[in-house]
MMTF fields as JSON, N, C-alpha, C and O atoms, coordinates in Angstrom:
{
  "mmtfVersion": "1.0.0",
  "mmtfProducer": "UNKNOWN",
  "numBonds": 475,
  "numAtoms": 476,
  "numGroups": 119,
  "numChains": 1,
  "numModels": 1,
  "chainsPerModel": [1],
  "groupsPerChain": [119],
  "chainIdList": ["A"],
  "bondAtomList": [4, 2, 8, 6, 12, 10, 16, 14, 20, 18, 24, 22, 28, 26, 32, 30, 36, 34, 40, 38, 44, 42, 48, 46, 52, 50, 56, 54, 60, 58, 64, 62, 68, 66, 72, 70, 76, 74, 80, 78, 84, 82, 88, 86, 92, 90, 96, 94, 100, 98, 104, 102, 108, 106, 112, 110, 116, 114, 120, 118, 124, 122, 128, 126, 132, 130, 136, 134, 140, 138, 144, 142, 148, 146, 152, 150, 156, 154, 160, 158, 164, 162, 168, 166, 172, 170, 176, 174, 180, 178, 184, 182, 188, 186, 192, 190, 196, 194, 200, 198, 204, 202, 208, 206, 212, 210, 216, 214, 220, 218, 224, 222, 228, 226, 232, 230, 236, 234, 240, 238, 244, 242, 248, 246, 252, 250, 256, 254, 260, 258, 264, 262, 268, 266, 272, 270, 276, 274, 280, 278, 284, 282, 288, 286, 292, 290, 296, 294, 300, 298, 304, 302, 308, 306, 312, 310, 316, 314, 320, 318, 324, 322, 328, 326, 332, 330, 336, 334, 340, 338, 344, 342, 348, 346, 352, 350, 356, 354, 360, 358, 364, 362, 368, 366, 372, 370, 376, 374, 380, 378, 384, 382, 388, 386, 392, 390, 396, 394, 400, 398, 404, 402, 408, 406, 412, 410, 416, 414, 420, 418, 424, 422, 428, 426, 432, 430, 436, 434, 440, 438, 444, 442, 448, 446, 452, 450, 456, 454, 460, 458, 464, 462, 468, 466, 472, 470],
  "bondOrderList": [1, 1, 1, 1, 1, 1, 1, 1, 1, 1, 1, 1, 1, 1, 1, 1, 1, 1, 1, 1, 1, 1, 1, 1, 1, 1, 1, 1, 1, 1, 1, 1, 1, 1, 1, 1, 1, 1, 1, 1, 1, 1, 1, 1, 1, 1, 1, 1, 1, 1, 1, 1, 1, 1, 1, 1, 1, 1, 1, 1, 1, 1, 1, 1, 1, 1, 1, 1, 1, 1, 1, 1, 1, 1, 1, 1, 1, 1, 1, 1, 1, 1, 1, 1, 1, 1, 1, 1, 1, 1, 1, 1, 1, 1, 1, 1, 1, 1, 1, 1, 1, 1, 1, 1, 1, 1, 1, 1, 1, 1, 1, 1, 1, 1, 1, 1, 1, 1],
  "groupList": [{"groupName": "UNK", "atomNameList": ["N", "CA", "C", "O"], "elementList": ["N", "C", "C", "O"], "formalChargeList": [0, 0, 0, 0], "bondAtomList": [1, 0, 2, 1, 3, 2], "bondOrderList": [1, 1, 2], "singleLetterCode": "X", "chemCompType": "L-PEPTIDE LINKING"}],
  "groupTypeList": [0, 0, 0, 0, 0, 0, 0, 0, 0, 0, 0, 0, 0, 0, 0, 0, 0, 0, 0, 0, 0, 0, 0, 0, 0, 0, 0, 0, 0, 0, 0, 0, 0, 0, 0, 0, 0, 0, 0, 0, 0, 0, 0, 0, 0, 0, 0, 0, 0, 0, 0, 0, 0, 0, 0, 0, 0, 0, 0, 0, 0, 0, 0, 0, 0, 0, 0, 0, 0, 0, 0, 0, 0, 0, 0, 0, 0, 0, 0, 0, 0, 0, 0, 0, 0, 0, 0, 0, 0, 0, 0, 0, 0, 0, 0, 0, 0, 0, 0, 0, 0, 0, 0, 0, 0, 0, 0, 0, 0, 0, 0, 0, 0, 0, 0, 0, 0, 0, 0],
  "groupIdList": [1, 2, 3, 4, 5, 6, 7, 8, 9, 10, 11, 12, 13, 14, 15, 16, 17, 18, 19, 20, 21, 22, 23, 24, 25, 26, 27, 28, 29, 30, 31, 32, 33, 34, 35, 36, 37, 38, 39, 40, 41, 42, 43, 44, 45, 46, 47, 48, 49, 50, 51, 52, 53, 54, 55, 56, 57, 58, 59, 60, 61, 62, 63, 64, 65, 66, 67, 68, 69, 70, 71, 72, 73, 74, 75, 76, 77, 78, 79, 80, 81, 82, 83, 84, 85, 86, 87, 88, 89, 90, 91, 92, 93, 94, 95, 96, 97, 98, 99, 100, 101, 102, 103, 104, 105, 106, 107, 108, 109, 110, 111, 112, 113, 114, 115, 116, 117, 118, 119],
  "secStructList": [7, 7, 7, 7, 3, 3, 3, 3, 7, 7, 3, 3, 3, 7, 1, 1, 1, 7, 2, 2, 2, 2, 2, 2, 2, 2, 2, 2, 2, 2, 2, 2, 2, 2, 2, 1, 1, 5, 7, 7, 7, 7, 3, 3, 3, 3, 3, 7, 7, 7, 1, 1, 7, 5, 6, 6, 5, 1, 7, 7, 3, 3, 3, 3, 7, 7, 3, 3, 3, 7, 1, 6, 6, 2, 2, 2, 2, 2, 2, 2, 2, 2, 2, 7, 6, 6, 3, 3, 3, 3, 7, 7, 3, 3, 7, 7, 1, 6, 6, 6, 6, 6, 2, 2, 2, 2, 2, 2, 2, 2, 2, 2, 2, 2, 2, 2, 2, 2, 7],
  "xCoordList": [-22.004, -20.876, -20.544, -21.376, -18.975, -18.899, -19.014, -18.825, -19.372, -19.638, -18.22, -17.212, -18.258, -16.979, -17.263, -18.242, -15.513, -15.575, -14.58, -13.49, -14.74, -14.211, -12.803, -12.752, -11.637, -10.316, -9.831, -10.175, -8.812, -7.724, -6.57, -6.025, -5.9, -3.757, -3.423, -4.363, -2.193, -1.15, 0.367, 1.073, 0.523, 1.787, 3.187, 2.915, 4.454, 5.564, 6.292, 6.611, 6.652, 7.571, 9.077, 9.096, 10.19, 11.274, 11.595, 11.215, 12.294, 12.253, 13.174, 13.069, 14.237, 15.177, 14.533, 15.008, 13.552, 12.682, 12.49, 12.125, 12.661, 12.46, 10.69, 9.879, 10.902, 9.192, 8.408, 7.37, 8.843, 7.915, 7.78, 6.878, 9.244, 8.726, 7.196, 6.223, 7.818, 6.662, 5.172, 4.329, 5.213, 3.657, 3.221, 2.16, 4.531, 4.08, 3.72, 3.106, 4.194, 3.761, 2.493, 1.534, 2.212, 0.765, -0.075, -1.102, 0.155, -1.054, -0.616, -1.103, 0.221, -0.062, -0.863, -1.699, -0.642, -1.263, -2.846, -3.63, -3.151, -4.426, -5.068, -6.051, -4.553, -5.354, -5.602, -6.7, -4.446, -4.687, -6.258, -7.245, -6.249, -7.089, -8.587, -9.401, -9.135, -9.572, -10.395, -11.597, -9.306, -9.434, -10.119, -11.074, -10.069, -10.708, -11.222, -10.896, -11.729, -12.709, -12.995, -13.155, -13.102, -13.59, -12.962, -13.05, -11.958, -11.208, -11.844, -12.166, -11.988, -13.055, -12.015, -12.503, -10.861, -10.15, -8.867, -8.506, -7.833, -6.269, -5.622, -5.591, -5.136, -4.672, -3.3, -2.893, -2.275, -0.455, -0.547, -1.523, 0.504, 0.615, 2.162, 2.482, 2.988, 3.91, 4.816, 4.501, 6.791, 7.54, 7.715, 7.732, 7.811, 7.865, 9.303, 10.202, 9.667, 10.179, 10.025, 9.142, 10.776, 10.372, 10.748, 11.811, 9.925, 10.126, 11.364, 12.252, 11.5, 13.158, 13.611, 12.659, 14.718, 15.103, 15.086, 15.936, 14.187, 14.549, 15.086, 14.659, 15.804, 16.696, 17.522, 18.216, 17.843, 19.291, 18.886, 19.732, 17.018, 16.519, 15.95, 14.965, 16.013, 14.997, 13.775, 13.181, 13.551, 12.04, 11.449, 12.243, 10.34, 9.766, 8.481, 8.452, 7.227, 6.851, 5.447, 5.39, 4.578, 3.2, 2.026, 1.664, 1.483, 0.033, -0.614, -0.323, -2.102, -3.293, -4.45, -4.953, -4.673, -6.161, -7.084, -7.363, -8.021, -9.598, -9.869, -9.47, -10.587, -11.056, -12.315, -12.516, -12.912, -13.653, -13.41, -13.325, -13.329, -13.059, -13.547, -13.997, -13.299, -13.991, -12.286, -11.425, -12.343, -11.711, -10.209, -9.115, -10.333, -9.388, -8.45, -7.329, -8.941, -8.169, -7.01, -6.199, -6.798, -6.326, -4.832, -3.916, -4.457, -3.547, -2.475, -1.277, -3.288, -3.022, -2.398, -1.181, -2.917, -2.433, -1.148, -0.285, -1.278, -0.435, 1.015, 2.077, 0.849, 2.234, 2.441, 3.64, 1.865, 2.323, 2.818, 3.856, 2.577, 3.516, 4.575, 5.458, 4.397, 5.736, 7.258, 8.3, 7.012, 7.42, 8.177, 9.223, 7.465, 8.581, 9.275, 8.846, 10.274, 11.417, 11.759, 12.826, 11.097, 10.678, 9.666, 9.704, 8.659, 7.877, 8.706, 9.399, 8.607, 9.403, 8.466, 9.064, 7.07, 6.177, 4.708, 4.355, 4.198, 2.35, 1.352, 1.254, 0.814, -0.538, -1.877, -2.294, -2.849, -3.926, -4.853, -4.788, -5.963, -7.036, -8.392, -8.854, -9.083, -10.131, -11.066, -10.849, -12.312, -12.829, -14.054, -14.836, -14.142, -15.219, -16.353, -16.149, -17.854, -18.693, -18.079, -18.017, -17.532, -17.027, -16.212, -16.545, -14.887, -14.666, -14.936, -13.891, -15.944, -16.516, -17.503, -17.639, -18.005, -18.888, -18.046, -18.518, -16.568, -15.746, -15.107, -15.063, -14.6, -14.191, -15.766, -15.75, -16.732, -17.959, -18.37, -19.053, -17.946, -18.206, -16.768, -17.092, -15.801, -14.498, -14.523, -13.778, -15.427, -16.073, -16.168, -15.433, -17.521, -18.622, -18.489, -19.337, -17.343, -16.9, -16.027, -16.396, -15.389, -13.852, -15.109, -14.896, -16.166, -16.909, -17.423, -17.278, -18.178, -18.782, -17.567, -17.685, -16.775, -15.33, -15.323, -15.392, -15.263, -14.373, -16.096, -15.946, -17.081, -18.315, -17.915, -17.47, -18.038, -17.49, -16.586, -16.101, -15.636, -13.963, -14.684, -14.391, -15.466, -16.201, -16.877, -16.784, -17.451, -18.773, -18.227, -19.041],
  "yCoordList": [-11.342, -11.404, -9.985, -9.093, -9.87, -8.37, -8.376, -9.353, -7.057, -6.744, -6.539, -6.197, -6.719, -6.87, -5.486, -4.905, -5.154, -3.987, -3.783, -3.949, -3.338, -2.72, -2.248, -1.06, -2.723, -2.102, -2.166, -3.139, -1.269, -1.384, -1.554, -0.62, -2.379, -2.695, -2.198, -1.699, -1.957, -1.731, -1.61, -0.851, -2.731, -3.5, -3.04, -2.234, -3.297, -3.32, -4.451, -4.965, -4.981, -6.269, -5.995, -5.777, -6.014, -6.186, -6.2, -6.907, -5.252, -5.472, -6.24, -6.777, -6.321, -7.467, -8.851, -9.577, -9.241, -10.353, -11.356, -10.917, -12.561, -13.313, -13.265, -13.097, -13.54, -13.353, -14.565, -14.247, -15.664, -16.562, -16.57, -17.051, -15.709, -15.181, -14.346, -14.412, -13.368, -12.272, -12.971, -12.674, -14.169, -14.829, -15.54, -15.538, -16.122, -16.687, -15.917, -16.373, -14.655, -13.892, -13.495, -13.505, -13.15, -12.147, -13.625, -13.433, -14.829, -15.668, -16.084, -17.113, -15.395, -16.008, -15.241, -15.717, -13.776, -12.906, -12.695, -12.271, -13.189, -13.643, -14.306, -13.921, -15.493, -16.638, -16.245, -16.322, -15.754, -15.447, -14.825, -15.494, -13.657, -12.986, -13.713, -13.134, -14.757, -15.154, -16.104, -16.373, -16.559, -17.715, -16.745, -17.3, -15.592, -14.504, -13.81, -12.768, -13.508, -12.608, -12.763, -13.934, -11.866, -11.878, -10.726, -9.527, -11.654, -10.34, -10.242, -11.145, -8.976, -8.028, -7.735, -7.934, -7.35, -7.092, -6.95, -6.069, -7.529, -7.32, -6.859, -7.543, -5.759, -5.069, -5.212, -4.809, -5.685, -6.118, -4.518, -4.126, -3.979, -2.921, -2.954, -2.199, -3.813, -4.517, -3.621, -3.073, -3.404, -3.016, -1.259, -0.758, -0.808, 0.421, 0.936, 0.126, 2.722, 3.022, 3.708, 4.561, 3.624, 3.774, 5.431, 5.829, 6.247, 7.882, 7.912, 8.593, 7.267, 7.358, 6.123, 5.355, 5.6, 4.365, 3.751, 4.071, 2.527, 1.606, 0.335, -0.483, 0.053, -0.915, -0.745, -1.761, -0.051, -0.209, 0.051, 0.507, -0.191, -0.721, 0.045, 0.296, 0.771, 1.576, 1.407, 2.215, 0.234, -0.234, -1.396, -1.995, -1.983, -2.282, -2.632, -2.123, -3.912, -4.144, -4.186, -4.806, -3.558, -2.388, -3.205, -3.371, -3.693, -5.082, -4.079, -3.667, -3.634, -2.893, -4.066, -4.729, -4.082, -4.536, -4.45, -3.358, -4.862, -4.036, -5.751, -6.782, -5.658, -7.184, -6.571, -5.369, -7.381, -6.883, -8.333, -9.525, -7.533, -8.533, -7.64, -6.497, -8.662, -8.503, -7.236, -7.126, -6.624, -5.845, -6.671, -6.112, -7.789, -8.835, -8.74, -8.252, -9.255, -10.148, -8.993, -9.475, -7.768, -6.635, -6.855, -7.241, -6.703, -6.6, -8.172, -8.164, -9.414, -10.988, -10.615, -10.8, -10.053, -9.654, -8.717, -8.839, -7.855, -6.881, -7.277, -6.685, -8.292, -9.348, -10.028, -9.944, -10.693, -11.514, -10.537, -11.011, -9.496, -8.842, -7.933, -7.344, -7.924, -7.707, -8.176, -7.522, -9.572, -10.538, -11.223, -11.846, -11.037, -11.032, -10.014, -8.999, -10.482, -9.545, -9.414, -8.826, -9.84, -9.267, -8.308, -7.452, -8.153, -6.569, -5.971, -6.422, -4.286, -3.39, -2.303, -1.375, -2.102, -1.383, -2.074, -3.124, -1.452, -1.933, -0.869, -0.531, -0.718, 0.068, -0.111, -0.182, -0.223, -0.947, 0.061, 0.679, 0.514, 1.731, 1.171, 0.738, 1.219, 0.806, 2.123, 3.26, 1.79, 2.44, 3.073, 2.308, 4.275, 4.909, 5.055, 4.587, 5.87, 5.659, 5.849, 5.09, 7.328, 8.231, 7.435, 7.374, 6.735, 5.885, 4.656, 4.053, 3.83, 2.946, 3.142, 2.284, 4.374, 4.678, 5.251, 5.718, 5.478, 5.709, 4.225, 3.922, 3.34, 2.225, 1.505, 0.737, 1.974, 1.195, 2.018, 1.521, 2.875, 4.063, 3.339, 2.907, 3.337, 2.874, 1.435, 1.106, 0.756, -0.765, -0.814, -1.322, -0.086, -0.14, 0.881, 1.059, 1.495, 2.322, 0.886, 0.697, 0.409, -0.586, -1.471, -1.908, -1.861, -2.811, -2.421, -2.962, -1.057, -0.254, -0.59, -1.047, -0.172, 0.204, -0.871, -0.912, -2.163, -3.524, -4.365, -5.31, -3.931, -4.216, -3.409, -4.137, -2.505, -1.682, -1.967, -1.259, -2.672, -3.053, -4.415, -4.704, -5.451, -6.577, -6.433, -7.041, -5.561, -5.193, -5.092, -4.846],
  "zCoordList": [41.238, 40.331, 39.867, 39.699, 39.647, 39.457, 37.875, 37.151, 37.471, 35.857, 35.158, 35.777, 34.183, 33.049, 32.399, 31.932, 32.653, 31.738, 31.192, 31.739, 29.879, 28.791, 28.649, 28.965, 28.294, 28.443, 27.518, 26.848, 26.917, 26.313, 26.441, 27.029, 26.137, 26.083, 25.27, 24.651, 24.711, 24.706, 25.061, 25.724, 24.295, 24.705, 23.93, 23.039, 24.013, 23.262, 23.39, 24.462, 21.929, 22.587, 21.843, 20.632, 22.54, 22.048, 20.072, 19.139, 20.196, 18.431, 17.871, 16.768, 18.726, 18.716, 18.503, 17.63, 19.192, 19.129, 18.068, 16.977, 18.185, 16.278, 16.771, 17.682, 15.446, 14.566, 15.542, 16.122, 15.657, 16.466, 17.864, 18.55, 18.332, 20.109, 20.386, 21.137, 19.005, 18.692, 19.033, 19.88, 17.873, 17.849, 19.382, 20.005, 19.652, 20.851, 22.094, 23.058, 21.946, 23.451, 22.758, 23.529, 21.535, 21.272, 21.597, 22.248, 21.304, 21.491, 22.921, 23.39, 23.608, 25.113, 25.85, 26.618, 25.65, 25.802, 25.648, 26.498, 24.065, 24.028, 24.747, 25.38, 24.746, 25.546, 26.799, 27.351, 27.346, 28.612, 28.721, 29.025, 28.46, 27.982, 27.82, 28.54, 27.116, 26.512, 27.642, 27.626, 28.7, 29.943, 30.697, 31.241, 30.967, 32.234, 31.487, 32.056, 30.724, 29.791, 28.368, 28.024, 27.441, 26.433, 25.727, 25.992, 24.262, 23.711, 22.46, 21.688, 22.359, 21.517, 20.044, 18.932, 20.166, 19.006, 18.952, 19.731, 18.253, 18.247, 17.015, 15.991, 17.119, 16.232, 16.293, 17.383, 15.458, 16.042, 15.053, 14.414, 15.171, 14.644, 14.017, 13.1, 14.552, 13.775, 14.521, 15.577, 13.488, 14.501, 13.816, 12.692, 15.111, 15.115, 15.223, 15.448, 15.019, 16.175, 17.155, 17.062, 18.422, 19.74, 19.851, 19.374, 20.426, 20.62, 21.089, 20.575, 21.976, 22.664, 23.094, 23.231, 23.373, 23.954, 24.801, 25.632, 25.185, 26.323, 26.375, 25.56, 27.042, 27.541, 26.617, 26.592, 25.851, 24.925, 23.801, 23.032, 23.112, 21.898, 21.436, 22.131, 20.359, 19.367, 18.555, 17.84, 18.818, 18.123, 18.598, 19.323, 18.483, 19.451, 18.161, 17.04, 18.889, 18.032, 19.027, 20.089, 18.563, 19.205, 18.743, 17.579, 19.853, 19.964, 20.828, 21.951, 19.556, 20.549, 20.638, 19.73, 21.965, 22.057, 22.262, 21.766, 22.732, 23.295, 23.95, 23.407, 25.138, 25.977, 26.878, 27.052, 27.274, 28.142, 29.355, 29.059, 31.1, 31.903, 32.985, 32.915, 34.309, 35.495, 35.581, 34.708, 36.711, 36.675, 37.798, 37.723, 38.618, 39.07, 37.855, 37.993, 36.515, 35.899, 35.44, 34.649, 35.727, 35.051, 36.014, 35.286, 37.348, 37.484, 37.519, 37.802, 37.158, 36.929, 35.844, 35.878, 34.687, 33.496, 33.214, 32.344, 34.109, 34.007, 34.836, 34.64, 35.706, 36.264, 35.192, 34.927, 34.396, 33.436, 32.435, 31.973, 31.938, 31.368, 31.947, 31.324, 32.916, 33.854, 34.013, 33.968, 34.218, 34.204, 33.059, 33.242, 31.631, 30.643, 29.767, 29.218, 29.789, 29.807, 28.687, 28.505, 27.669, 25.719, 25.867, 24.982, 26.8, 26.922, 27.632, 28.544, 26.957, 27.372, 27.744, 28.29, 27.612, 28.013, 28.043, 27.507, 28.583, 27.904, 29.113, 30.293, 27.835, 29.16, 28.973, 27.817, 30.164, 30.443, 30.563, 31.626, 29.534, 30.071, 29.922, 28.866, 31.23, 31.219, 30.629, 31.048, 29.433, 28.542, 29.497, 30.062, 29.61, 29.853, 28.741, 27.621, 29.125, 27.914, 26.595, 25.628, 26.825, 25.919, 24.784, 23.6, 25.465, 24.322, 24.306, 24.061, 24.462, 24.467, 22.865, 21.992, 22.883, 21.333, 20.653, 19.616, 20.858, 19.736, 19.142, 17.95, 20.348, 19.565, 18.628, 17.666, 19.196, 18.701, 17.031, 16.135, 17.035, 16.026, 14.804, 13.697, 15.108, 14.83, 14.061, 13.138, 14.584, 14.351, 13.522, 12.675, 13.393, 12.269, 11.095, 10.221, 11.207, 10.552, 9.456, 8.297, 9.824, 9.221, 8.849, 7.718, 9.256, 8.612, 7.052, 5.956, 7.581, 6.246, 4.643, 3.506, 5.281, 4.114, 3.822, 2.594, 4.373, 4.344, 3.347, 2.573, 3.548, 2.842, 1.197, 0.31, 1.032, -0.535, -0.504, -1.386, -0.046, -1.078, -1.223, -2.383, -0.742, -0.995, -2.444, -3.51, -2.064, -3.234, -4.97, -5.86]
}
């Protein structure tokens, strides 16, 4: 069996978009996700604006993730966001060590903080 590894997305979805397209692609996206691997963390980052313009649109609404999967399930994924035509970008980086102990550093960092605002 091949080993699962570590990636990050980054997606854009249409800013034009209503609020429940929004939810429905981030949880299609998920699941997907979820059926061929194991997603580690989703950060929606909400709507932005875009450095410069595509398709006509100036902002755009920015879903980071982190998953870990066999390395197949990456370009299955990357057709399915291809394919709809409310993403206007997304990019796929599979994590070397290096940032593998930064998102891990990053973690346990948001835990620490999120423990003293508890406290």
């Amino acid at each position: 069996m091949a080993s699962e590894n570590m990636y990050e997305l980054t997606y854009i979805i249409s800013g034009v978009a209503q609020q429940n397209q929004v939810d429905d692609i981030v949880n299609s996206v998920n699941k997907f996700i979820r059926e061929h691997g194991t997603l580690e963390y989703v950060d929606e980052w909400g709507n932005q604006r875009l450095a410069y313009e595509i398709d006509k649109k100036r902002s755009g609404y920015y879903v980071n993730l982190y998953f870990k999967a066999e390395g197949k399930v990456v370009p299955q994924l990357e057709r399915q966001l291809q394919l709809n035509d409310q993403i206007l970008r997304y990019l796929t980086l599979r994590m070397d060590a290096k940032m593998i102990r930064h998102y891990e550093r990053q973690q346990n960092t948001s835990a620490v903080e999120e423990a003293a605002e508890d406290a």
